[in-house]
PDB file of C-alpha atoms in Angstrom:
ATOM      1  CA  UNK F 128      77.549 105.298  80.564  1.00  0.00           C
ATOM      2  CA  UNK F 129      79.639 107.505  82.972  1.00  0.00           C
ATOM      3  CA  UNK F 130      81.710 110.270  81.703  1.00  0.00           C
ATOM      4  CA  UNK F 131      85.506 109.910  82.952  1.00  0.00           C
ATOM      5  CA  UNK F 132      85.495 113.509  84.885  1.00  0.00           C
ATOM      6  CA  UNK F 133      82.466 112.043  87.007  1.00  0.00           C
ATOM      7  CA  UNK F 134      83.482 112.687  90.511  1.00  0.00           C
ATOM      8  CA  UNK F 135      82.818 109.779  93.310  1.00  0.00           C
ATOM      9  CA  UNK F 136      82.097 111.775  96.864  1.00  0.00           C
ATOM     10  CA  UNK F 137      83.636 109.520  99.443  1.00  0.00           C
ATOM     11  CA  UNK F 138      84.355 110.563 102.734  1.00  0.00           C
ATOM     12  CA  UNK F 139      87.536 111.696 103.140  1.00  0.00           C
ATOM     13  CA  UNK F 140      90.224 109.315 105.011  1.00  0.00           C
ATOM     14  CA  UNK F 141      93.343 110.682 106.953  1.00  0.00           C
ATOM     15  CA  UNK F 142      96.652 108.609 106.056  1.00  0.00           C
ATOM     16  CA  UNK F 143      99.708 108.458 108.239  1.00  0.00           C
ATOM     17  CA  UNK F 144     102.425 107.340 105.923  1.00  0.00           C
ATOM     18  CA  UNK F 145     102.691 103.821 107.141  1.00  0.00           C
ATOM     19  CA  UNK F 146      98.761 103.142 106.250  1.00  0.00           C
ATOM     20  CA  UNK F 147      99.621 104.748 103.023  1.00  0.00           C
ATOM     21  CA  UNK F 148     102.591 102.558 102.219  1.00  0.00           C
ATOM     22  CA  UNK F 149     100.539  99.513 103.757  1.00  0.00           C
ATOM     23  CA  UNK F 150      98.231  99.926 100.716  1.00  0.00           C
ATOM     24  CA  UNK F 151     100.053 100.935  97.917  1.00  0.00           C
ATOM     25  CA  UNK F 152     100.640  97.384  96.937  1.00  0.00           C
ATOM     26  CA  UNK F 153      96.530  97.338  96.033  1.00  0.00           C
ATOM     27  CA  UNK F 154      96.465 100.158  94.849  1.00  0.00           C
ATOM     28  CA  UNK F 155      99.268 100.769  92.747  1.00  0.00           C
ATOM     29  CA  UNK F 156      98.222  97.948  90.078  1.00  0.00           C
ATOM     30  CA  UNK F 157      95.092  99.563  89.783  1.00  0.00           C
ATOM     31  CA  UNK F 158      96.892 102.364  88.542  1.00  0.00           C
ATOM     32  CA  UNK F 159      99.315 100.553  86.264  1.00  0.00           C
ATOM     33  CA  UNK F 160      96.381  98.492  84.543  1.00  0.00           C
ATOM     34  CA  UNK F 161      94.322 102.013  84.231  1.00  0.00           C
ATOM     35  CA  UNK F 162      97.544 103.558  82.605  1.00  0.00           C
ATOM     36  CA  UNK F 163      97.868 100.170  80.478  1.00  0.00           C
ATOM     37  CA  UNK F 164      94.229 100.551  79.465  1.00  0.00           C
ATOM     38  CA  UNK F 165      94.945 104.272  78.524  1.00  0.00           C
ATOM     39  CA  UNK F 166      97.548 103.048  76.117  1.00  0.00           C
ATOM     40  CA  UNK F 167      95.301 101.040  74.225  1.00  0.00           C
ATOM     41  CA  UNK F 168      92.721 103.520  73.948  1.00  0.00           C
ATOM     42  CA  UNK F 169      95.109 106.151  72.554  1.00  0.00           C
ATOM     43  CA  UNK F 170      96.788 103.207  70.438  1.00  0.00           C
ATOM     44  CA  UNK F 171      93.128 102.191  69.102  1.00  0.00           C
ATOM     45  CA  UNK F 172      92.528 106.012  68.502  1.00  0.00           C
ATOM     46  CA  UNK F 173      95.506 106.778  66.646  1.00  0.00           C
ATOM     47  CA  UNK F 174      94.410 103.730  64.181  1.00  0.00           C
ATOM     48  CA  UNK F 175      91.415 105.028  63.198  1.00  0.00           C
ATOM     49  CA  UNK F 176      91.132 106.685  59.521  1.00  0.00           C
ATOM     50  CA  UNK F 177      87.926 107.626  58.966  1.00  0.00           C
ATOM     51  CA  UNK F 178      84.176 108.064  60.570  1.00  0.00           C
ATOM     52  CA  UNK F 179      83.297 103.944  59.534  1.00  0.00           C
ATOM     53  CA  UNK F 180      86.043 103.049  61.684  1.00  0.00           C
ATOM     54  CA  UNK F 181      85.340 105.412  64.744  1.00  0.00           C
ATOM     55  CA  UNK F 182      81.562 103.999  64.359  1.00  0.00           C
ATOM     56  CA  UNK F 183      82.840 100.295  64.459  1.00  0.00           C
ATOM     57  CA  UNK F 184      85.072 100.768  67.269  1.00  0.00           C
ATOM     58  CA  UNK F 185      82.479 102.439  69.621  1.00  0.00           C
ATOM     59  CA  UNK F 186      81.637  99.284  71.149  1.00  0.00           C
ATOM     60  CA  UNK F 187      85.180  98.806  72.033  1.00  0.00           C
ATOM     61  CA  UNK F 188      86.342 102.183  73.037  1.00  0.00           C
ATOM     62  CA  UNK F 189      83.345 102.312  75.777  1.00  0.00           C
ATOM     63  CA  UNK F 190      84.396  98.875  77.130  1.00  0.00           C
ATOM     64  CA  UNK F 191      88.051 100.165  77.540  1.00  0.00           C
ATOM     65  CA  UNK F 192      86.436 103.266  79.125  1.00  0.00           C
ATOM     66  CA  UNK F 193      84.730 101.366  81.367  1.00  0.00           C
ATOM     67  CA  UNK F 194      87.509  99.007  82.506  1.00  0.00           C
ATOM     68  CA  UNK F 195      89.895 102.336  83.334  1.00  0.00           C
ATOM     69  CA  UNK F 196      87.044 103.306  85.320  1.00  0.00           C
ATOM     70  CA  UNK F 197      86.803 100.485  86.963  1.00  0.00           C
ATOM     71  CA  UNK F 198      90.302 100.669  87.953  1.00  0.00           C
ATOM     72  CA  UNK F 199      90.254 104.296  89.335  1.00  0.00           C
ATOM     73  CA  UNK F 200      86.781 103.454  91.670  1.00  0.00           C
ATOM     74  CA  UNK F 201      88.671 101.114  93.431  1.00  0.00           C
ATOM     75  CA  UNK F 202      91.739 103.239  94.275  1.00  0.00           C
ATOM     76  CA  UNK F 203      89.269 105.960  94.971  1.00  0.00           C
ATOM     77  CA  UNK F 204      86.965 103.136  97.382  1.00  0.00           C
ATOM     78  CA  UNK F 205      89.750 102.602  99.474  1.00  0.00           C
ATOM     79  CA  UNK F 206      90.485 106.828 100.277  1.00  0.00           C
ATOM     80  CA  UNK F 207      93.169 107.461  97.908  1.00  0.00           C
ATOM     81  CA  UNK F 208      93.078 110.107  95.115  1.00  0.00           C
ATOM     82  CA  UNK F 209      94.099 109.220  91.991  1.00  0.00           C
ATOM     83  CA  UNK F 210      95.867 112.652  90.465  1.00  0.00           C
ATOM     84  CA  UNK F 211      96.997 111.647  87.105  1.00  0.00           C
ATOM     85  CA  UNK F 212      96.457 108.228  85.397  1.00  0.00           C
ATOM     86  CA  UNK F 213      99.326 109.524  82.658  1.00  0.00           C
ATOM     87  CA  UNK F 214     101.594 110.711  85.245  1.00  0.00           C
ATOM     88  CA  UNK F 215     100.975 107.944  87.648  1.00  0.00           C
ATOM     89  CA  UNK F 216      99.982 109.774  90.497  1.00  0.00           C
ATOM     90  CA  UNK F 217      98.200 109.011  93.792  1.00  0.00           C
ATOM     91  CA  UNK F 218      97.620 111.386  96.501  1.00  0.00           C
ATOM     92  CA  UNK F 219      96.603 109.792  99.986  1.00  0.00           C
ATOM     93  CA  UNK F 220      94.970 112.352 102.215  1.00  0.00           C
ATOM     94  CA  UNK F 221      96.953 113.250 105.565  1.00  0.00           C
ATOM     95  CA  UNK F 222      96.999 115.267 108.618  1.00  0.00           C
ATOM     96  CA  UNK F 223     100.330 116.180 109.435  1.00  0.00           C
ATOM     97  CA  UNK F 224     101.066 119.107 112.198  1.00  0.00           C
ATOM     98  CA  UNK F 225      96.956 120.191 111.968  1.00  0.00           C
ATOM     99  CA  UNK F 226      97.502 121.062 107.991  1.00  0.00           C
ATOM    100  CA  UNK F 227      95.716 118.940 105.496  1.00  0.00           C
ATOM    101  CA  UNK F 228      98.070 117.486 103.106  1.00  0.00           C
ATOM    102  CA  UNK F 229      98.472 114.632 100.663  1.00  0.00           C
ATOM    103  CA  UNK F 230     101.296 112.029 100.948  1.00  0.00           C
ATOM    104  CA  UNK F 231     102.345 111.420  97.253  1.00  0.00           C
ATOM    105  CA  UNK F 232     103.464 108.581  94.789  1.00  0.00           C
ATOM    106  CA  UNK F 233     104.271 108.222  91.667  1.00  0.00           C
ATOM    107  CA  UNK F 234     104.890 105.165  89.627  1.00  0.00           C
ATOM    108  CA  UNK F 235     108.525 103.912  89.988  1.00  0.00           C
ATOM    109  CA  UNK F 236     108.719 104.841  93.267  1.00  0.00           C
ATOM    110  CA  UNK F 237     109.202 101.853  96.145  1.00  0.00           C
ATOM    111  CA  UNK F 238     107.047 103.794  98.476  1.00  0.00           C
ATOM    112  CA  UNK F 239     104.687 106.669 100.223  1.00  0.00           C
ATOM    113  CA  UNK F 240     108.249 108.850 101.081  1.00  0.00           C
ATOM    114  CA  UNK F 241     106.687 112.422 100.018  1.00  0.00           C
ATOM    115  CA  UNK F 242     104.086 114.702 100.661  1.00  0.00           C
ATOM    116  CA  UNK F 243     102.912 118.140  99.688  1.00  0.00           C
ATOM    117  CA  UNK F 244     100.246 120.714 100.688  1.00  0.00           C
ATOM    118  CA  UNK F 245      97.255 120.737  99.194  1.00  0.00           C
ATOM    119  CA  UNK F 246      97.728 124.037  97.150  1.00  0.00           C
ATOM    120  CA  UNK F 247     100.881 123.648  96.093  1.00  0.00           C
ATOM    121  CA  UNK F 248     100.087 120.672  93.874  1.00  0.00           C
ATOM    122  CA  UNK F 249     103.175 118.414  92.635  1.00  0.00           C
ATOM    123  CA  UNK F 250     105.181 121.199  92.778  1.00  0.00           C
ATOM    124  CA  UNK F 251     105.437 121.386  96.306  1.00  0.00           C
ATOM    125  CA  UNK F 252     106.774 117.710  97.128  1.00  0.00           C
ATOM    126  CA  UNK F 253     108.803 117.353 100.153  1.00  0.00           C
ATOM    127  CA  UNK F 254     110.773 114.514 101.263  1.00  0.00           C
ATOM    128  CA  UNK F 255     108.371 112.752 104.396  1.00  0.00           C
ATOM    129  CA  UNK F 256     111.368 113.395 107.446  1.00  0.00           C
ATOM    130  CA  UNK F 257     109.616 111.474 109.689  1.00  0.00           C
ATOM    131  CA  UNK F 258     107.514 108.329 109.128  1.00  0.00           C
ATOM    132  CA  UNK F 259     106.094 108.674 112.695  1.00  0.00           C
ATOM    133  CA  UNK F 260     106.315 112.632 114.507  1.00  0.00           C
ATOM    134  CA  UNK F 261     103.438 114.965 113.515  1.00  0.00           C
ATOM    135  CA  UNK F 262     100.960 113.011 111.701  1.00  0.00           C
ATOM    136  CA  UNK F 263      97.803 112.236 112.553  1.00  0.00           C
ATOM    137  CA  UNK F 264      95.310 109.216 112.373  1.00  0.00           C
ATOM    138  CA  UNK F 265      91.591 110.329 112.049  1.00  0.00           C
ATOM    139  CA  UNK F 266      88.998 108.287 110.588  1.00  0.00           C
TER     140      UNK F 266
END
C-alpha cells in the first residue's frame, strides 16, 4: 500500500486560464469525493474506542485510503496540483509574463479567476485581470 505523502512525478503542464476553467468540471468532483472520503475516515476514526476496534477497522480504513488516492491521481494525471484536500484547493500550473505561477481554486468558487506566485503560497492570490494578455501556452 502507498503512503498518502507519496509524490507522483508528472511532467509539468502550463495552463492559460481558459484550459484551466475548461477542466475544472473533471476535476473538481475528484476533489469533492476525496474531501467526502476524508470525512468518513476522520468520522470512522473518531468512533473508535479501543485497539480491537482500530484492528477490525484496518481493512476499511486502507480501502478509504485507497479510494482518496484514487481521487487525487486523477486530478494530478491530468496536470493539476491538488494543494489541500481539507481546504479544497487546486493549483493549475501557468506561465504568465515569463514567471511560473499557479492559477488557483478553491471549492465554492464558479471558476479558475485567481492566481498566485509560486512562493507566496495562498497568501498571495490575485484576482486573474485578464483571461487572455500575458499568459502563455507551453506543453
Amino acid at each position: 500500500m502507498r503512503p498518502l505523502s507519496e509524490e507522483i512525478s508528472l511532467p509539468v503542464r502550463f495552463f492559460t486560464p481558459k484550459e484551466a476553467n475548461d477542466l475544472l468540471p473533471k476535476v473538481a468532483p475528484e476533489l469533492l469525493q476525496a474531501a467526502e472520503k476524508v470525512k468518513e475516515l476522520r468520522s470512522l476514526f473518531d468512533s473508535i474506542k479501543n485497539e480491537a476496534e482500530r484492528t477490525a477497522k484496518t481493512e476499511v480504513v486502507e480501502r478509504l485510503r485507497e479510494q482518496i488516492l484514487e481521487h487525487v491521481e486523477r486530478i494530478q494525471a491530468q496536470g493539476v496540483e491538488v494543494k489541500g484536500v481539507d481546504q479544497g484547493l487546486l493549483d493549475f500550473p501557468a506561465l504568465f509574463r515569463g514567471e511560473r505561477v499557479y492559477l488557483c481554486w478553491q471549492t465554492g468558487e464558479t471558476k479558475v479567476s485567481h492566481y498566485h506566485p509560486i512562493a507566496s503560497g495562498y497568501a498571495g492570490r490575485k484576482p486573474i485581470e485578464s483571461f487572455e494578455a500575458g499568459w502563455e501556452w507551453r506543453n
